[in-house]
PDB file of C-alpha atoms and ligand atoms in Angstrom:
ATOM      1  CA  MET A   1     -17.641  36.823 -33.751  1.00  0.00           C
ATOM      2  CA  PHE A   2     -16.461  39.869 -35.571  1.00  0.00           C
ATOM      3  CA  ASP A   3     -18.271  39.861 -38.814  1.00  0.00           C
ATOM      4  CA  SER A   4     -16.243  38.506 -41.678  1.00  0.00           C
ATOM      5  CA  HIS A   5     -15.045  40.609 -43.773  1.00  0.00           C
ATOM      6  CA  VAL A   6     -13.380  42.693 -40.546  1.00  0.00           C
ATOM      7  CA  ALA A   7     -12.092  39.435 -39.455  1.00  0.00           C
ATOM      8  CA  THR A   8     -10.184  38.930 -42.409  1.00  0.00           C
ATOM      9  CA  LEU A   9      -8.886  42.691 -42.735  1.00  0.00           C
ATOM     10  CA  LEU A  10      -7.931  42.166 -38.537  1.00  0.00           C
ATOM     11  CA  ASP A  11      -6.003  38.721 -39.624  1.00  0.00           C
ATOM     12  CA  VAL A  12      -4.291  40.703 -42.250  1.00  0.00           C
ATOM     13  CA  SER A  13      -3.156  43.316 -39.541  1.00  0.00           C
ATOM     14  CA  VAL A  14      -1.997  40.871 -37.921  1.00  0.00           C
ATOM     15  CA  SER A  15       0.405  39.606 -39.902  1.00  0.00           C
ATOM     16  CA  LEU A  16       1.595  43.135 -41.429  1.00  0.00           C
ATOM     17  CA  VAL A  17       2.619  44.206 -38.122  1.00  0.00           C
ATOM     18  CA  ASN A  18       4.191  40.729 -37.721  1.00  0.00           C
ATOM     19  CA  ALA A  19       5.800  40.491 -40.946  1.00  0.00           C
ATOM     20  CA  LEU A  20       7.277  44.268 -41.344  1.00  0.00           C
ATOM     21  CA  THR A  21       7.795  45.683 -38.137  1.00  0.00           C
ATOM     22  CA  ASP A  22      10.648  44.751 -36.198  1.00  0.00           C
ATOM     23  CA  GLY A  23      11.298  43.256 -32.763  1.00  0.00           C
ATOM     24  CA  ALA A  24      11.592  39.764 -31.314  1.00  0.00           C
ATOM     25  CA  ARG A  25       9.874  36.999 -32.514  1.00  0.00           C
ATOM     26  CA  ARG A  26       9.628  33.170 -30.926  1.00  0.00           C
ATOM     27  CA  GLY A  27      13.100  34.104 -28.844  1.00  0.00           C
ATOM     28  CA  LYS A  28      14.878  35.539 -31.259  1.00  0.00           C
ATOM     29  CA  PRO A  29      15.379  38.947 -33.049  1.00  0.00           C
ATOM     30  CA  TYR A  30      13.311  39.974 -35.843  1.00  0.00           C
ATOM     31  CA  SER A  31      15.172  42.691 -38.164  1.00  0.00           C
ATOM     32  CA  ALA A  32      11.708  43.355 -41.127  1.00  0.00           C
ATOM     33  CA  PRO A  33      12.918  42.734 -44.632  1.00  0.00           C
ATOM     34  CA  ARG A  34      13.723  45.882 -46.214  1.00  0.00           C
ATOM     35  CA  ASP A  35      14.997  47.065 -49.768  1.00  0.00           C
ATOM     36  CA  GLY A  36      14.287  45.077 -52.452  1.00  0.00           C
ATOM     37  CA  ASP A  37      13.000  42.504 -49.641  1.00  0.00           C
ATOM     38  CA  LEU A  38       9.866  44.187 -48.442  1.00  0.00           C
ATOM     39  CA  ALA A  39       7.690  43.845 -51.964  1.00  0.00           C
ATOM     40  CA  GLY A  40       8.032  39.854 -51.076  1.00  0.00           C
ATOM     41  CA  ALA A  41       7.420  40.439 -47.420  1.00  0.00           C
ATOM     42  CA  VAL A  42       4.331  42.418 -48.035  1.00  0.00           C
ATOM     43  CA  ALA A  43       3.350  39.691 -51.272  1.00  0.00           C
ATOM     44  CA  SER A  44       3.152  37.235 -48.394  1.00  0.00           C
ATOM     45  CA  ALA A  45       1.747  39.024 -45.982  1.00  0.00           C
ATOM     46  CA  LEU A  46      -1.669  40.182 -47.741  1.00  0.00           C
ATOM     47  CA  PRO A  47      -4.658  37.510 -47.908  1.00  0.00           C
ATOM     48  CA  ALA A  48      -3.518  34.015 -50.119  1.00  0.00           C
ATOM     49  CA  GLY A  49      -3.783  34.786 -54.219  1.00  0.00           C
ATOM     50  CA  GLY A  50      -3.793  38.417 -54.233  1.00  0.00           C
ATOM     51  CA  VAL A  51      -0.754  39.891 -55.133  1.00  0.00           C
ATOM     52  CA  GLY A  52       2.471  38.609 -56.091  1.00  0.00           C
ATOM     53  CA  ALA A  53       5.769  40.133 -55.158  1.00  0.00           C
ATOM     54  CA  ASP A  54       6.632  41.963 -58.497  1.00  0.00           C
ATOM     55  CA  GLU A  55       3.002  43.033 -58.613  1.00  0.00           C
ATOM     56  CA  VAL A  56       3.907  45.244 -55.351  1.00  0.00           C
ATOM     57  CA  GLU A  57       5.564  48.690 -56.151  1.00  0.00           C
ATOM     58  CA  PRO A  58       9.273  49.848 -53.983  1.00  0.00           C
ATOM     59  CA  THR A  59       7.078  52.905 -53.045  1.00  0.00           C
ATOM     60  CA  GLN A  60       3.692  50.640 -51.711  1.00  0.00           C
ATOM     61  CA  ALA A  61       5.625  48.580 -49.784  1.00  0.00           C
ATOM     62  CA  ALA A  62       7.299  50.734 -47.967  1.00  0.00           C
ATOM     63  CA  HIS A  63       4.097  53.205 -47.474  1.00  0.00           C
ATOM     64  CA  LEU A  64       2.621  49.624 -45.782  1.00  0.00           C
ATOM     65  CA  SER A  65       5.599  49.140 -43.602  1.00  0.00           C
ATOM     66  CA  ARG A  66       4.306  52.946 -42.261  1.00  0.00           C
ATOM     67  CA  THR A  67       0.798  51.676 -41.824  1.00  0.00           C
ATOM     68  CA  ALA A  68       2.567  48.849 -40.103  1.00  0.00           C
ATOM     69  CA  GLN A  69       4.470  50.084 -37.697  1.00  0.00           C
ATOM     70  CA  ARG A  70       1.389  52.134 -36.751  1.00  0.00           C
ATOM     71  CA  MET A  71      -0.285  49.556 -36.389  1.00  0.00           C
ATOM     72  CA  ARG A  72       2.014  48.133 -34.184  1.00  0.00           C
ATOM     73  CA  GLU A  73       1.482  50.868 -32.097  1.00  0.00           C
ATOM     74  CA  VAL A  74      -2.322  50.088 -31.537  1.00  0.00           C
ATOM     75  CA  PHE A  75      -1.992  46.824 -30.837  1.00  0.00           C
ATOM     76  CA  GLU A  76       0.857  47.808 -28.095  1.00  0.00           C
ATOM     77  CA  ALA A  77      -1.864  50.653 -26.600  1.00  0.00           C
ATOM     78  CA  VAL A  78      -4.460  47.988 -25.871  1.00  0.00           C
ATOM     79  CA  ASP A  79      -1.834  45.665 -24.359  1.00  0.00           C
ATOM     80  CA  GLU A  80      -1.010  47.980 -21.833  1.00  0.00           C
ATOM     81  CA  GLU A  81      -4.441  49.108 -22.091  1.00  0.00           C
ATOM     82  CA  ARG A  82      -3.931  52.729 -22.802  1.00  0.00           C
ATOM     83  CA  VAL A  83      -7.495  51.937 -24.937  1.00  0.00           C
ATOM     84  CA  ASP A  84      -7.585  56.201 -24.734  1.00  0.00           C
ATOM     85  CA  ASP A  85      -4.070  56.038 -26.994  1.00  0.00           C
ATOM     86  CA  ALA A  86      -5.246  53.123 -29.415  1.00  0.00           C
ATOM     87  CA  ALA A  87      -8.799  55.257 -30.184  1.00  0.00           C
ATOM     88  CA  ASP A  88      -6.632  58.375 -31.227  1.00  0.00           C
ATOM     89  CA  LEU A  89      -3.362  56.442 -33.291  1.00  0.00           C
ATOM     90  CA  VAL A  90      -6.713  54.600 -35.137  1.00  0.00           C
ATOM     91  CA  ASN A  91      -8.691  57.820 -35.724  1.00  0.00           C
ATOM     92  CA  ALA A  92      -5.163  59.240 -37.461  1.00  0.00           C
ATOM     93  CA  LEU A  93      -4.915  56.103 -39.449  1.00  0.00           C
ATOM     94  CA  LEU A  94      -8.489  57.103 -40.647  1.00  0.00           C
ATOM     95  CA  SER A  95      -8.467  60.504 -41.607  1.00  0.00           C
ATOM     96  CA  ALA A  96      -4.557  59.809 -43.167  1.00  0.00           C
ATOM     97  CA  GLY A  97      -6.227  57.630 -45.530  1.00  0.00           C
ATOM     98  CA  GLY A  98      -9.650  58.354 -45.894  1.00  0.00           C
ATOM     99  CA  ALA A  99     -10.736  55.597 -45.077  1.00  0.00           C
ATOM    100  CA  ARG A 100     -14.335  54.903 -46.115  1.00  0.00           C
ATOM    101  CA  PRO A 101     -17.180  52.275 -45.926  1.00  0.00           C
ATOM    102  CA  GLN A 102     -19.034  51.615 -50.161  1.00  0.00           C
ATOM    103  CA  LEU A 103     -21.256  48.907 -51.066  1.00  0.00           C
ATOM    104  CA  ASP A 104     -19.853  46.292 -53.624  1.00  0.00           C
ATOM    105  CA  ARG A 105     -20.545  42.951 -55.278  1.00  0.00           C
ATOM    106  CA  VAL A 106     -19.716  40.330 -56.436  1.00  0.00           C
ATOM    107  CA  PRO A 107     -21.549  39.203 -59.081  1.00  0.00           C
ATOM    108  CA  GLY A 108     -23.825  36.601 -58.024  1.00  0.00           C
ATOM    109  CA  GLU A 109     -23.456  38.002 -54.416  1.00  0.00           C
ATOM    110  CA  PRO A 110     -25.868  39.867 -51.995  1.00  0.00           C
ATOM    111  CA  TRP A 111     -24.097  43.269 -51.572  1.00  0.00           C
ATOM    112  CA  GLN A 112     -21.347  43.704 -49.030  1.00  0.00           C
ATOM    113  CA  VAL A 113     -19.857  46.902 -47.142  1.00  0.00           C
ATOM    114  CA  HIS A 114     -16.334  47.394 -47.822  1.00  0.00           C
ATOM    115  CA  PHE A 115     -13.810  49.462 -46.626  1.00  0.00           C
ATOM    116  CA  HIS A 116     -11.860  51.778 -49.273  1.00  0.00           C
ATOM    117  CA  GLY A 117      -9.765  54.689 -48.553  1.00  0.00           C
ATOM    118  CA  THR A 118      -8.645  58.024 -50.900  1.00  0.00           C
ATOM    119  CA  ASP A 119      -7.831  55.719 -53.801  1.00  0.00           C
ATOM    120  CA  ASP A 120      -8.169  51.691 -54.556  1.00  0.00           C
ATOM    121  CA  SER A 121      -4.414  51.658 -54.825  1.00  0.00           C
ATOM    122  CA  LEU A 122      -2.655  48.513 -53.051  1.00  0.00           C
ATOM    123  CA  ALA A 123      -1.447  50.488 -50.274  1.00  0.00           C
ATOM    124  CA  VAL A 124      -4.258  53.339 -49.201  1.00  0.00           C
ATOM    125  CA  GLY A 125      -6.573  50.483 -49.777  1.00  0.00           C
ATOM    126  CA  TRP A 126      -5.616  48.057 -47.480  1.00  0.00           C
ATOM    127  CA  SER A 127      -4.219  50.560 -44.822  1.00  0.00           C
ATOM    128  CA  ALA A 128      -8.095  51.757 -44.620  1.00  0.00           C
ATOM    129  CA  GLY A 129      -9.295  48.934 -44.400  1.00  0.00           C
ATOM    130  CA  CYS A 130      -7.368  47.692 -41.766  1.00  0.00           C
ATOM    131  CA  ALA A 131      -7.679  50.981 -39.709  1.00  0.00           C
ATOM    132  CA  THR A 132     -11.217  50.604 -40.035  1.00  0.00           C
ATOM    133  CA  ALA A 133     -11.618  47.074 -38.679  1.00  0.00           C
ATOM    134  CA  LEU A 134      -9.208  48.062 -35.873  1.00  0.00           C
ATOM    135  CA  ALA A 135     -11.747  50.642 -35.648  1.00  0.00           C
ATOM    136  CA  LEU A 136     -14.784  48.497 -35.214  1.00  0.00           C
ATOM    137  CA  ALA A 137     -12.974  45.968 -32.846  1.00  0.00           C
ATOM    138  CA  ILE A 138     -11.911  49.299 -30.592  1.00  0.00           C
ATOM    139  CA  GLY A 139     -15.373  51.008 -30.514  1.00  0.00           C
ATOM    140  CA  SER A 140     -16.702  47.099 -29.449  1.00  0.00           C
ATOM    141  CA  ASP A 141     -16.761  45.298 -26.447  1.00  0.00           C
ATOM    142  CA  LEU A 142     -13.511  43.133 -27.625  1.00  0.00           C
ATOM    143  CA  ALA A 143     -11.253  45.468 -27.825  1.00  0.00           C
ATOM    144  CA  GLY A 144      -9.513  44.147 -25.525  1.00  0.00           C
ATOM    145  CA  ARG A 145      -8.709  41.464 -27.954  1.00  0.00           C
ATOM    146  CA  LEU A 146      -5.669  42.600 -29.717  1.00  0.00           C
ATOM    147  CA  GLY A 147      -2.625  41.671 -28.144  1.00  0.00           C
ATOM    148  CA  VAL A 148       1.133  41.461 -28.096  1.00  0.00           C
ATOM    149  CA  CYS A 149       2.641  37.719 -27.160  1.00  0.00           C
ATOM    150  CA  ARG A 150       3.343  37.284 -23.567  1.00  0.00           C
ATOM    151  CA  ALA A 151       6.364  35.063 -23.613  1.00  0.00           C
ATOM    152  CA  PRO A 152       9.966  36.091 -23.536  1.00  0.00           C
ATOM    153  CA  ARG A 153      12.042  37.454 -26.452  1.00  0.00           C
ATOM    154  CA  CYS A 154       8.643  37.723 -28.453  1.00  0.00           C
ATOM    155  CA  ASP A 155       6.539  41.103 -29.333  1.00  0.00           C
ATOM    156  CA  ARG A 156       4.804  39.704 -32.383  1.00  0.00           C
ATOM    157  CA  VAL A 157       0.235  40.679 -31.766  1.00  0.00           C
ATOM    158  CA  TYR A 158      -2.458  38.414 -32.534  1.00  0.00           C
ATOM    159  CA  VAL A 159      -6.422  39.134 -32.005  1.00  0.00           C
ATOM    160  CA  ASP A 160      -8.129  36.632 -29.821  1.00  0.00           C
ATOM    161  CA  GLY A 161     -10.829  34.438 -31.461  1.00  0.00           C
ATOM    162  CA  SER A 162     -11.193  32.387 -28.343  1.00  0.00           C
ATOM    163  CA  ARG A 163     -14.581  31.940 -26.901  1.00  0.00           C
ATOM    164  CA  ASN A 164     -12.878  32.937 -23.164  1.00  0.00           C
ATOM    165  CA  ALA A 165     -10.928  35.454 -24.330  1.00  0.00           C
ATOM    166  CA  VAL A 166      -7.766  34.247 -23.099  1.00  0.00           C
ATOM    167  CA  ARG A 167      -5.807  34.013 -25.040  1.00  0.00           C
ATOM    168  CA  GLN A 168      -1.874  35.620 -24.558  1.00  0.00           C
ATOM    169  CA  PHE A 169       0.728  34.088 -26.644  1.00  0.00           C
ATOM    170  CA  CYS A 170       1.040  34.904 -30.646  1.00  0.00           C
ATOM    171  CA  SER A 171       1.783  31.071 -31.814  1.00  0.00           C
ATOM    172  CA  THR A 172       1.541  27.696 -29.854  1.00  0.00           C
ATOM    173  CA  ALA A 173       5.415  27.944 -30.659  1.00  0.00           C
ATOM    174  CA  CYS A 174       6.051  30.495 -28.222  1.00  0.00           C
ATOM    175  CA  GLN A 175       3.110  28.791 -25.680  1.00  0.00           C
ATOM    176  CA  SER A 176       5.295  25.620 -25.786  1.00  0.00           C
ATOM    177  CA  ARG A 177       8.010  27.397 -25.027  1.00  0.00           C
ATOM    178  CA  VAL A 178       6.864  29.110 -21.575  1.00  0.00           C
ATOM    179  CA  LYS A 179       5.062  25.962 -20.560  1.00  0.00           C
ATOM    180  CA  ALA A 180       8.667  24.072 -21.352  1.00  0.00           C
ATOM    181  CA  ALA A 181      10.416  27.314 -19.386  1.00  0.00           C
ATOM    182  CA  ALA A 182       7.799  26.813 -16.361  1.00  0.00           C
ATOM    183  CA  PHE A 183       8.252  22.543 -16.151  1.00  0.00           C
ATOM    184  CA  ARG A 184      12.081  22.764 -15.688  1.00  0.00           C
ATOM    185  CA  ALA A 185      11.174  25.767 -13.437  1.00  0.00           C
ATOM    186  CA  ARG A 186       9.745  23.540 -11.294  1.00  0.00           C
ATOM    187  CA  LYS A 187      12.168  20.583 -12.019  1.00  0.00           C
ATOM    188  CA  VAL A 188      15.008  22.745  -9.927  1.00  0.00           C
ATOM    189  CA  GLU A 189      12.669  24.011  -7.090  1.00  0.00           C
ATOM    190  CA  GLY A 190      11.549  20.008  -6.657  1.00  0.00           C
TER     191      GLY A 190
HETATM  192 ZN1   ZN B   1       5.090  34.903 -29.507  1.00  0.00          ZN
END
């Protein structure tokens, strides 16, 4: 569906938004980690084997937290079918991070197109990469696959990777929660 590099960056976008923005998660209020806890949250939102919490500087963590907030607005805009707004938000993110493609190669592997920013710092690099992946999603027929969980008291985001684009929830936990509530409602009515 998505190229694997783009799919990875979309997954990172989802985990940054879900870890670093306030709201509600699986039926409970969610407060994003702050101050001393922010670096650890950033490190665990990035792909495994990347950076440790002690390698994430506070300014870098704060930058990624701001990026996550702006990416949440992109998911919300797409979810509410305000695609023009989503496009404006992504264009602003692309230009702020100076996103650009670059050919990179791991020794022994073929050249691959990766996305970089104005510098290769952790925050600018990931912000530019995630913004580019969101741009590629919104600029394709897969735009509608960015979503916000439909379950009550949850606003975590997701990318719908299902074949028929039927996903509505951030997690199986929320899906089960909604199913159980519908089942109880039917029992009361019956
Ligand atoms: Zn949810």
